[in-house]
mmCIF file of C-alpha atoms in Angstrom:
data_model
loop_
_atom_site.group_PDB
_atom_site.id
_atom_site.type_symbol
_atom_site.label_atom_id
_atom_site.label_comp_id
_atom_site.label_asym_id
_atom_site.label_seq_id
_atom_site.Cartn_x
_atom_site.Cartn_y
_atom_site.Cartn_z
ATOM 1 C CA UNK A 150 -20.621 32.115 9.169
ATOM 2 C CA UNK A 151 -22.287 35.113 11.296
ATOM 3 C CA UNK A 152 -22.851 34.476 15.166
ATOM 4 C CA UNK A 153 -24.427 37.173 16.909
ATOM 5 C CA UNK A 154 -22.926 39.555 14.178
ATOM 6 C CA UNK A 155 -19.842 38.612 14.150
ATOM 7 C CA UNK A 156 -18.051 36.551 11.674
ATOM 8 C CA UNK A 157 -16.426 33.353 13.084
ATOM 9 C CA UNK A 158 -14.244 30.820 11.327
ATOM 10 C CA UNK A 159 -15.932 27.259 11.500
ATOM 11 C CA UNK A 160 -12.963 24.722 12.866
ATOM 12 C CA UNK A 161 -12.995 22.511 10.124
ATOM 13 C CA UNK A 162 -10.240 20.643 11.800
ATOM 14 C CA UNK A 163 -11.870 19.958 15.155
ATOM 15 C CA UNK A 164 -14.917 17.709 15.510
ATOM 16 C CA UNK A 165 -16.503 16.339 18.111
ATOM 17 C CA UNK A 166 -17.880 12.860 16.385
ATOM 18 C CA UNK A 167 -19.346 11.193 19.403
ATOM 19 C CA UNK A 168 -22.736 9.826 19.444
ATOM 20 C CA UNK A 169 -24.729 11.974 22.087
ATOM 21 C CA UNK A 170 -26.533 9.018 23.356
ATOM 22 C CA UNK A 171 -26.253 5.421 23.510
ATOM 23 C CA UNK A 172 -30.003 5.474 21.285
ATOM 24 C CA UNK A 173 -28.684 7.715 18.838
ATOM 25 C CA UNK A 174 -25.911 5.664 18.114
ATOM 26 C CA UNK A 175 -27.867 2.247 17.428
ATOM 27 C CA UNK A 176 -30.762 4.197 15.296
ATOM 28 C CA UNK A 177 -27.443 5.615 13.705
ATOM 29 C CA UNK A 178 -25.650 2.306 13.264
ATOM 30 C CA UNK A 179 -28.602 0.583 11.979
ATOM 31 C CA UNK A 180 -29.253 3.031 9.178
ATOM 32 C CA UNK A 181 -25.523 3.179 8.503
ATOM 33 C CA UNK A 182 -25.749 -0.422 8.090
ATOM 34 C CA UNK A 183 -28.522 -0.651 5.738
ATOM 35 C CA UNK A 184 -26.770 1.863 3.501
ATOM 36 C CA UNK A 185 -23.471 0.188 3.819
ATOM 37 C CA UNK A 186 -25.084 -2.926 2.404
ATOM 38 C CA UNK A 187 -27.064 -1.580 -0.364
ATOM 39 C CA UNK A 188 -23.844 -0.078 -1.535
ATOM 40 C CA UNK A 189 -21.646 -3.443 -1.130
ATOM 41 C CA UNK A 190 -24.285 -4.950 -3.216
ATOM 42 C CA UNK A 191 -23.437 -2.343 -6.077
ATOM 43 C CA UNK A 192 -19.540 -2.721 -5.630
ATOM 44 C CA UNK A 193 -17.544 -3.847 -8.709
ATOM 45 C CA UNK A 194 -15.388 -7.112 -8.377
ATOM 46 C CA UNK A 195 -12.428 -4.648 -9.257
ATOM 47 C CA UNK A 196 -13.143 -2.671 -6.214
ATOM 48 C CA UNK A 197 -13.376 -5.841 -3.911
ATOM 49 C CA UNK A 198 -9.631 -7.073 -5.756
ATOM 50 C CA UNK A 199 -7.926 -3.503 -4.901
ATOM 51 C CA UNK A 200 -9.622 -3.725 -1.223
ATOM 52 C CA UNK A 201 -8.226 -7.046 -1.028
ATOM 53 C CA UNK A 202 -4.826 -6.087 -2.273
ATOM 54 C CA UNK A 203 -4.305 -3.011 -0.081
ATOM 55 C CA UNK A 204 -5.323 -5.427 2.953
ATOM 56 C CA UNK A 205 -2.409 -7.711 2.094
ATOM 57 C CA UNK A 206 -0.027 -4.511 1.442
ATOM 58 C CA UNK A 207 -1.074 -3.259 5.026
ATOM 59 C CA UNK A 208 -0.420 -7.022 6.366
ATOM 60 C CA UNK A 209 3.314 -6.756 4.809
ATOM 61 C CA UNK A 210 3.937 -3.186 5.771
ATOM 62 C CA UNK A 211 2.604 -4.590 9.542
ATOM 63 C CA UNK A 212 5.077 -7.587 9.422
ATOM 64 C CA UNK A 213 7.938 -5.629 8.273
ATOM 65 C CA UNK A 214 7.547 -3.170 11.075
ATOM 66 C CA UNK A 215 6.750 -5.918 13.899
ATOM 67 C CA UNK A 216 8.919 -8.288 13.277
ATOM 68 C CA UNK A 217 8.766 -11.455 15.168
ATOM 69 C CA UNK A 218 9.463 -14.636 14.957
ATOM 70 C CA UNK A 219 6.443 -17.253 15.818
ATOM 71 C CA UNK A 220 7.530 -20.135 13.522
ATOM 72 C CA UNK A 221 4.664 -18.536 11.087
ATOM 73 C CA UNK A 222 5.843 -18.674 7.364
ATOM 74 C CA UNK A 223 4.786 -14.924 6.325
ATOM 75 C CA UNK A 224 6.616 -14.786 3.028
ATOM 76 C CA UNK A 225 4.368 -18.275 1.756
ATOM 77 C CA UNK A 226 1.314 -17.386 3.524
ATOM 78 C CA UNK A 227 1.417 -13.654 1.914
ATOM 79 C CA UNK A 228 2.160 -15.353 -1.066
ATOM 80 C CA UNK A 229 -0.793 -17.502 -1.134
ATOM 81 C CA UNK A 230 -3.335 -15.001 -0.679
ATOM 82 C CA UNK A 231 -1.865 -12.986 -2.972
ATOM 83 C CA UNK A 232 -2.367 -15.625 -5.527
ATOM 84 C CA UNK A 233 -5.711 -16.750 -4.137
ATOM 85 C CA UNK A 234 -7.108 -13.058 -4.471
ATOM 86 C CA UNK A 235 -6.213 -12.578 -8.360
ATOM 87 C CA UNK A 236 -6.811 -16.133 -9.381
ATOM 88 C CA UNK A 237 -9.315 -19.004 -9.197
ATOM 89 C CA UNK A 238 -6.497 -21.669 -9.746
ATOM 90 C CA UNK A 239 -3.027 -21.283 -8.649
ATOM 91 C CA UNK A 240 -1.550 -23.001 -11.644
ATOM 92 C CA UNK A 241 -2.776 -20.036 -13.778
ATOM 93 C CA UNK A 242 -0.680 -18.178 -11.952
ATOM 94 C CA UNK A 243 1.987 -20.091 -12.202
ATOM 95 C CA UNK A 244 1.518 -19.973 -16.230
ATOM 96 C CA UNK A 245 1.365 -16.239 -15.912
ATOM 97 C CA UNK A 246 4.757 -16.353 -14.153
ATOM 98 C CA UNK A 247 6.340 -19.498 -16.468
ATOM 99 C CA UNK A 248 6.992 -21.659 -13.773
ATOM 100 C CA UNK A 249 5.491 -25.164 -13.728
ATOM 101 C CA UNK A 250 2.222 -25.666 -10.742
ATOM 102 C CA UNK A 251 4.838 -27.990 -9.153
ATOM 103 C CA UNK A 252 7.586 -25.583 -8.807
ATOM 104 C CA UNK A 253 5.000 -23.052 -7.200
ATOM 105 C CA UNK A 254 3.285 -25.513 -5.142
ATOM 106 C CA UNK A 255 7.032 -26.539 -3.674
ATOM 107 C CA UNK A 256 7.582 -22.464 -2.734
ATOM 108 C CA UNK A 257 4.337 -22.326 -1.305
ATOM 109 C CA UNK A 258 4.309 -25.382 0.832
ATOM 110 C CA UNK A 259 7.793 -24.274 1.899
ATOM 111 C CA UNK A 260 9.606 -27.532 0.330
ATOM 112 C CA UNK A 261 11.901 -25.081 -1.917
ATOM 113 C CA UNK A 262 13.398 -21.733 -1.660
ATOM 114 C CA UNK A 263 11.886 -19.255 -4.358
ATOM 115 C CA UNK A 264 14.591 -18.827 -6.816
ATOM 116 C CA UNK A 265 15.549 -15.318 -7.770
ATOM 117 C CA UNK A 266 14.237 -15.337 -11.139
ATOM 118 C CA UNK A 267 11.099 -16.339 -9.145
ATOM 119 C CA UNK A 268 11.331 -13.449 -7.153
ATOM 120 C CA UNK A 269 11.874 -11.295 -9.593
ATOM 121 C CA UNK A 270 8.985 -12.235 -11.549
ATOM 122 C CA UNK A 271 6.455 -11.906 -8.775
ATOM 123 C CA UNK A 272 8.107 -7.955 -8.289
ATOM 124 C CA UNK A 273 6.937 -7.667 -11.869
ATOM 125 C CA UNK A 274 3.767 -9.079 -11.704
ATOM 126 C CA UNK A 275 3.053 -7.303 -8.329
ATOM 127 C CA UNK A 276 3.569 -4.458 -9.944
ATOM 128 C CA UNK A 277 1.332 -4.581 -12.526
ATOM 129 C CA UNK A 278 -1.288 -5.981 -10.056
ATOM 130 C CA UNK A 279 -0.819 -3.002 -7.736
ATOM 131 C CA UNK A 280 -0.664 -0.300 -10.492
ATOM 132 C CA UNK A 281 -3.736 0.875 -9.973
ATOM 133 C CA UNK A 282 -3.745 1.148 -6.169
ATOM 134 C CA UNK A 283 -0.275 3.304 -6.346
ATOM 135 C CA UNK A 284 2.803 3.050 -3.795
ATOM 136 C CA UNK A 285 3.365 -1.172 -3.838
ATOM 137 C CA UNK A 286 7.556 -0.907 -2.964
ATOM 138 C CA UNK A 287 9.520 -2.912 -5.967
ATOM 139 C CA UNK A 288 11.355 -3.863 -2.244
ATOM 140 C CA UNK A 289 8.370 -5.593 -0.566
ATOM 141 C CA UNK A 290 8.824 -9.342 -1.466
ATOM 142 C CA UNK A 291 12.207 -9.321 -0.954
ATOM 143 C CA UNK A 292 12.000 -6.974 2.495
ATOM 144 C CA UNK A 293 9.144 -9.744 3.513
ATOM 145 C CA UNK A 294 11.033 -12.856 2.426
ATOM 146 C CA UNK A 295 14.891 -11.711 4.164
ATOM 147 C CA UNK A 296 13.065 -10.487 7.517
ATOM 148 C CA UNK A 297 11.506 -13.659 7.973
ATOM 149 C CA UNK A 298 15.157 -15.180 6.982
ATOM 150 C CA UNK A 299 16.863 -12.840 9.728
ATOM 151 C CA UNK A 300 13.995 -13.271 12.504
ATOM 152 C CA UNK A 301 14.184 -17.163 11.891
ATOM 153 C CA UNK A 302 18.149 -17.349 12.011
ATOM 154 C CA UNK A 303 18.228 -15.246 14.903
ATOM 155 C CA UNK A 304 15.367 -17.159 16.879
ATOM 156 C CA UNK A 305 16.931 -20.586 16.209
ATOM 157 C CA UNK A 306 20.307 -19.550 17.074
ATOM 158 C CA UNK A 307 20.638 -22.669 19.571
ATOM 159 C CA UNK A 308 20.193 -24.934 17.133
ATOM 160 C CA UNK A 309 23.234 -23.955 14.331
ATOM 161 C CA UNK A 310 25.552 -21.840 16.822
ATOM 162 C CA UNK A 311 27.519 -24.137 18.499
ATOM 163 C CA UNK A 312 28.310 -26.513 15.045
ATOM 164 C CA UNK A 313 29.356 -23.343 13.208
ATOM 165 C CA UNK A 314 31.310 -21.819 16.594
ATOM 166 C CA UNK A 315 33.390 -24.818 15.984
ATOM 167 C CA UNK A 316 34.041 -23.970 12.716
ATOM 168 C CA UNK A 317 34.953 -20.474 12.455
ATOM 169 C CA UNK A 318 38.676 -19.439 13.841
ATOM 170 C CA UNK A 319 39.801 -15.892 14.515
ATOM 171 C CA UNK A 320 42.299 -14.829 17.208
ATOM 172 C CA UNK A 321 41.653 -11.287 18.918
ATOM 173 C CA UNK A 322 44.308 -8.596 17.941
ATOM 174 C CA UNK A 323 42.940 -6.828 20.670
ATOM 175 C CA UNK B 1035 2.920 10.504 4.912
ATOM 176 C CA UNK B 1036 3.694 14.373 5.273
ATOM 177 C CA UNK B 1037 2.157 17.564 6.134
ATOM 178 C CA UNK B 1038 2.143 20.466 4.096
ATOM 179 C CA UNK B 1039 4.385 23.687 6.207
ATOM 180 C CA UNK B 1040 1.785 26.475 4.592
ATOM 181 C CA UNK B 1041 4.290 29.334 4.742
ATOM 182 C CA UNK B 1042 6.920 27.678 2.737
ATOM 183 C CA UNK B 1043 5.049 24.892 0.525
ATOM 184 C CA UNK B 1044 7.643 22.529 2.321
ATOM 185 C CA UNK B 1045 6.353 18.813 2.563
ATOM 186 C CA UNK B 1046 7.389 17.166 5.892
ATOM 187 C CA UNK B 1047 7.280 13.606 6.586
ATOM 188 C CA UNK B 1048 4.714 12.363 9.886
ATOM 189 C CA UNK B 1049 3.960 9.516 11.821
ATOM 190 C CA UNK B 1050 0.836 8.646 13.636
ATOM 191 C CA UNK B 1051 1.278 6.764 16.941
ATOM 192 C CA UNK B 1052 -0.306 5.562 20.216
ATOM 193 C CA UNK B 1053 -0.522 8.378 22.755
ATOM 194 C CA UNK B 1054 1.803 7.276 25.543
ATOM 195 C CA UNK B 1055 0.723 7.792 29.571
ATOM 196 C CA UNK B 1056 3.402 10.798 29.759
ATOM 197 C CA UNK B 1057 1.686 12.747 26.584
ATOM 198 C CA UNK B 1058 -1.295 13.345 28.823
ATOM 199 C CA UNK B 1059 0.805 16.089 30.941
ATOM 200 C CA UNK B 1060 1.087 18.106 27.760
ATOM 201 C CA UNK B 1061 -2.177 17.117 26.288
ATOM 202 C CA UNK B 1062 -4.487 20.393 27.481
ATOM 203 C CA UNK B 1063 -8.062 21.053 26.725
ATOM 204 C CA UNK B 1064 -6.736 24.797 25.768
ATOM 205 C CA UNK B 1065 -4.494 23.552 23.215
ATOM 206 C CA UNK B 1066 -5.984 20.654 22.097
ATOM 207 C CA UNK B 1067 -9.906 21.399 22.547
ATOM 208 C CA UNK B 1068 -11.475 18.688 24.670
ATOM 209 C CA UNK B 1069 -10.430 16.741 27.345
ATOM 210 C CA UNK B 1070 -8.831 14.082 25.961
ATOM 211 C CA UNK B 1071 -8.569 12.232 29.517
ATOM 212 C CA UNK B 1072 -12.232 11.114 28.864
ATOM 213 C CA UNK B 1073 -11.251 9.095 25.966
ATOM 214 C CA UNK B 1074 -8.319 6.895 27.538
ATOM 215 C CA UNK B 1075 -10.916 4.080 27.190
ATOM 216 C CA UNK B 1076 -10.621 4.059 23.330
ATOM 217 C CA UNK B 1077 -7.477 4.345 20.648
ATOM 218 C CA UNK B 1078 -6.007 7.508 20.905
ATOM 219 C CA UNK B 1079 -3.056 8.410 18.396
ATOM 220 C CA UNK B 1080 -1.273 11.542 17.767
ATOM 221 C CA UNK B 1081 0.493 12.839 14.878
ATOM 222 C CA UNK B 1082 4.095 14.541 15.060
ATOM 223 C CA UNK B 1083 6.904 15.400 12.548
ATOM 224 C CA UNK B 1084 9.082 12.223 12.270
ATOM 225 C CA UNK B 1085 11.848 14.145 14.183
ATOM 226 C CA UNK B 1086 9.810 16.433 16.425
ATOM 227 C CA UNK B 1087 7.504 15.221 19.764
ATOM 228 C CA UNK B 1088 5.126 17.959 19.496
ATOM 229 C CA UNK B 1089 1.824 16.472 19.122
ATOM 230 C CA UNK B 1090 0.102 18.781 16.070
ATOM 231 C CA UNK B 1091 -2.830 16.675 15.943
ATOM 232 C CA UNK B 1092 -4.790 14.009 17.884
ATOM 233 C CA UNK B 1093 -7.794 11.654 17.261
ATOM 234 C CA UNK B 1094 -9.532 8.903 19.286
ATOM 235 C CA UNK B 1095 -11.769 6.062 17.584
ATOM 236 C CA UNK B 1096 -13.499 2.766 18.306
ATOM 237 C CA UNK B 1097 -13.000 -0.669 16.475
ATOM 238 C CA UNK B 1098 -16.847 -1.428 15.956
ATOM 239 C CA UNK B 1099 -15.939 -4.904 14.585
ATOM 240 C CA UNK B 1100 -19.651 -6.632 14.608
ATOM 241 C CA UNK B 1101 -20.243 -3.872 11.770
ATOM 242 C CA UNK B 1102 -17.108 -4.151 10.209
ATOM 243 C CA UNK B 1103 -16.390 -0.416 10.951
ATOM 244 C CA UNK B 1104 -14.032 2.366 12.511
ATOM 245 C CA UNK B 1105 -16.139 4.936 14.401
ATOM 246 C CA UNK B 1106 -13.649 8.336 14.953
ATOM 247 C CA UNK B 1107 -15.125 9.668 18.132
ATOM 248 C CA UNK B 1108 -12.546 12.777 18.348
ATOM 249 C CA UNK B 1109 -10.087 14.435 15.964
ATOM 250 C CA UNK B 1110 -8.384 17.939 16.609
ATOM 251 C CA UNK B 1111 -5.305 19.754 15.366
ATOM 252 C CA UNK B 1112 -3.012 21.720 17.950
ATOM 253 C CA UNK B 1113 -4.424 25.266 18.278
ATOM 254 C CA UNK B 1114 -1.711 26.853 15.761
ATOM 255 C CA UNK B 1115 -3.018 24.597 13.111
ATOM 256 C CA UNK B 1116 -6.766 25.577 12.858
ATOM 257 C CA UNK B 1117 -8.351 27.984 10.381
ATOM 258 C CA UNK B 1118 -6.750 30.525 7.602
ATOM 259 C CA UNK B 1119 -3.487 30.912 9.803
ATOM 260 C CA UNK B 1120 -2.833 27.502 10.359
ATOM 261 C CA UNK B 1121 1.249 26.216 10.012
ATOM 262 C CA UNK B 1122 0.641 22.922 8.867
ATOM 263 C CA UNK B 1123 -1.978 21.643 6.601
ATOM 264 C CA UNK B 1124 -3.038 17.852 5.685
ATOM 265 C CA UNK B 1125 -3.030 16.954 9.466
ATOM 266 C CA UNK B 1126 -6.338 15.925 9.867
ATOM 267 C CA UNK B 1127 -6.398 13.820 6.051
ATOM 268 C CA UNK B 1128 -3.581 12.037 7.356
ATOM 269 C CA UNK B 1129 -5.223 11.023 10.845
ATOM 270 C CA UNK B 1130 -8.195 9.612 8.649
ATOM 271 C CA UNK B 1131 -5.985 7.995 6.430
ATOM 272 C CA UNK B 1132 -4.471 6.199 9.802
ATOM 273 C CA UNK B 1133 -7.984 4.785 10.615
ATOM 274 C CA UNK B 1134 -8.679 4.359 6.944
ATOM 275 C CA UNK B 1135 -5.522 2.190 6.952
ATOM 276 C CA UNK B 1136 -6.449 0.238 10.575
ATOM 277 C CA UNK B 1137 -10.014 -0.228 8.407
ATOM 278 C CA UNK B 1138 -9.060 -1.908 5.479
ATOM 279 C CA UNK B 1139 -6.190 -4.003 7.391
ATOM 280 C CA UNK B 1140 -8.844 -5.609 9.504
ATOM 281 C CA UNK B 1141 -12.119 -5.426 7.439
ATOM 282 C CA UNK B 1142 -10.661 -6.020 3.581
ATOM 283 C CA UNK B 1143 -13.598 -4.781 1.273
ATOM 284 C CA UNK B 1144 -16.199 -4.221 4.184
ATOM 285 C CA UNK B 1145 -13.877 -1.508 5.167
ATOM 286 C CA UNK B 1146 -15.345 1.586 6.717
ATOM 287 C CA UNK B 1147 -14.484 4.482 8.806
ATOM 288 C CA UNK B 1148 -17.582 6.868 10.239
ATOM 289 C CA UNK B 1149 -17.713 9.965 12.028
ATOM 290 C CA UNK B 1150 -20.490 12.194 13.059
ATOM 291 C CA UNK B 1151 -19.642 15.585 12.852
ATOM 292 C CA UNK B 1152 -21.635 19.081 13.473
ATOM 293 C CA UNK B 1153 -24.197 19.984 11.015
ATOM 294 C CA UNK B 1154 -22.489 22.637 9.541
ATOM 295 C CA UNK B 1155 -19.505 20.670 9.013
ATOM 296 C CA UNK B 1156 -20.586 17.984 7.083
ATOM 297 C CA UNK B 1157 -20.446 19.385 3.893
ATOM 298 C CA UNK B 1158 -16.785 20.047 4.026
ATOM 299 C CA UNK B 1159 -15.957 16.539 5.056
ATOM 300 C CA UNK B 1160 -18.506 15.282 2.098
ATOM 301 C CA UNK B 1161 -16.209 17.762 -0.377
ATOM 302 C CA UNK B 1162 -13.104 16.843 0.616
ATOM 303 C CA UNK B 1163 -12.959 13.493 1.638
ATOM 304 C CA UNK B 1164 -15.703 12.166 -0.732
ATOM 305 C CA UNK B 1165 -17.735 10.873 2.549
ATOM 306 C CA UNK B 1166 -21.189 9.593 2.463
ATOM 307 C CA UNK B 1167 -23.921 10.716 4.069
ATOM 308 C CA UNK B 1168 -26.868 8.698 5.991
ATOM 309 C CA UNK B 1169 -28.444 10.190 8.724
ATOM 310 C CA UNK B 1170 -26.596 12.274 10.868
ATOM 311 C CA UNK B 1171 -23.290 9.791 10.001
ATOM 312 C CA UNK B 1172 -20.594 10.247 7.270
ATOM 313 C CA UNK B 1173 -19.097 7.221 6.152
ATOM 314 C CA UNK B 1174 -15.789 6.500 3.972
ATOM 315 C CA UNK B 1175 -16.010 3.194 2.489
ATOM 316 C CA UNK B 1176 -14.209 1.157 -0.530
ATOM 317 C CA UNK B 1177 -13.474 2.291 -3.066
ATOM 318 C CA UNK B 1178 -13.505 6.026 -1.545
ATOM 319 C CA UNK B 1179 -11.752 4.644 1.595
ATOM 320 C CA UNK B 1180 -8.361 3.582 -1.024
ATOM 321 C CA UNK B 1181 -8.649 6.813 -2.552
ATOM 322 C CA UNK B 1182 -7.993 8.169 0.526
ATOM 323 C CA UNK B 1183 -5.083 5.961 1.806
ATOM 324 C CA UNK B 1184 -3.522 6.411 -1.585
ATOM 325 C CA UNK B 1185 -3.591 9.766 -2.067
ATOM 326 C CA UNK B 1186 -1.969 10.606 1.556
ATOM 327 C CA UNK B 1187 -0.104 7.367 2.006
ATOM 328 C CA UNK B 1188 3.147 8.264 0.083
ATOM 329 C CA UNK B 1189 6.830 9.525 0.281
ATOM 330 C CA UNK B 1190 6.908 13.305 0.778
#
């Protein structure tokens, strides 16, 4: 770029993107929303699935990065979102991973812990579902499941500790 | 997420986290181009190497929930990371990716990040990040916003 006869670098990595006035912001926002609506109308179902799966992945990462026990069943909540994003009927997911709809329902309703085989099938299923999005770590479902268990166990110590303390013997060596 | 050390070709893990009150003591106009104190009403994040506190880049942004978008207000790398002799590359890409992840987390298929740069920067952002232009505003939406996340959000 020439500036008063002197060649200067454009600072591509320094951007002041603030609007100069509220009027300009409103006008630009209105134009942008119209343009976005047109683009969204032409968006493929595949892109919508990808966006929802990416949202789910980011929600799981956020849970793992800021673990706190609030009695919510995160694992099954994420699992419900996963299934409902990809399938019209949950029974179709159950069929795809070779379990009965009743077993799946029991897991989703927290009436049964997922078996190891279920977790392994979920891992493989997710690898395929997230393939085009990349970087969905194999460990993710396990991490969410066990993080929830850890949070729950630590938060509920007053419930289980008195009985367990009675059953543990240890003579101090120090 | 990582940045590239231009002189060695080595990549280094980075983190992007919220600016803390103490950071404003070291965030000068001279090194970071803007008066960042003026942005305190908005979200401000800093990019550093994982094992070094030195701030390599800053970004302020706002959530516009009614339009399901995040508008980037200010974006800057530190002075030694601009131009041809920059120390680290990919700082801006990582900061935009941070905003993109926040937008997808909140708005899913409606996710959108926007910025309104000076005219001479517009083509660069269209070419490098596949942004759309509407009026004077650049935006990144699905599916390009997902591509940006996939390109930058991985292990070094």
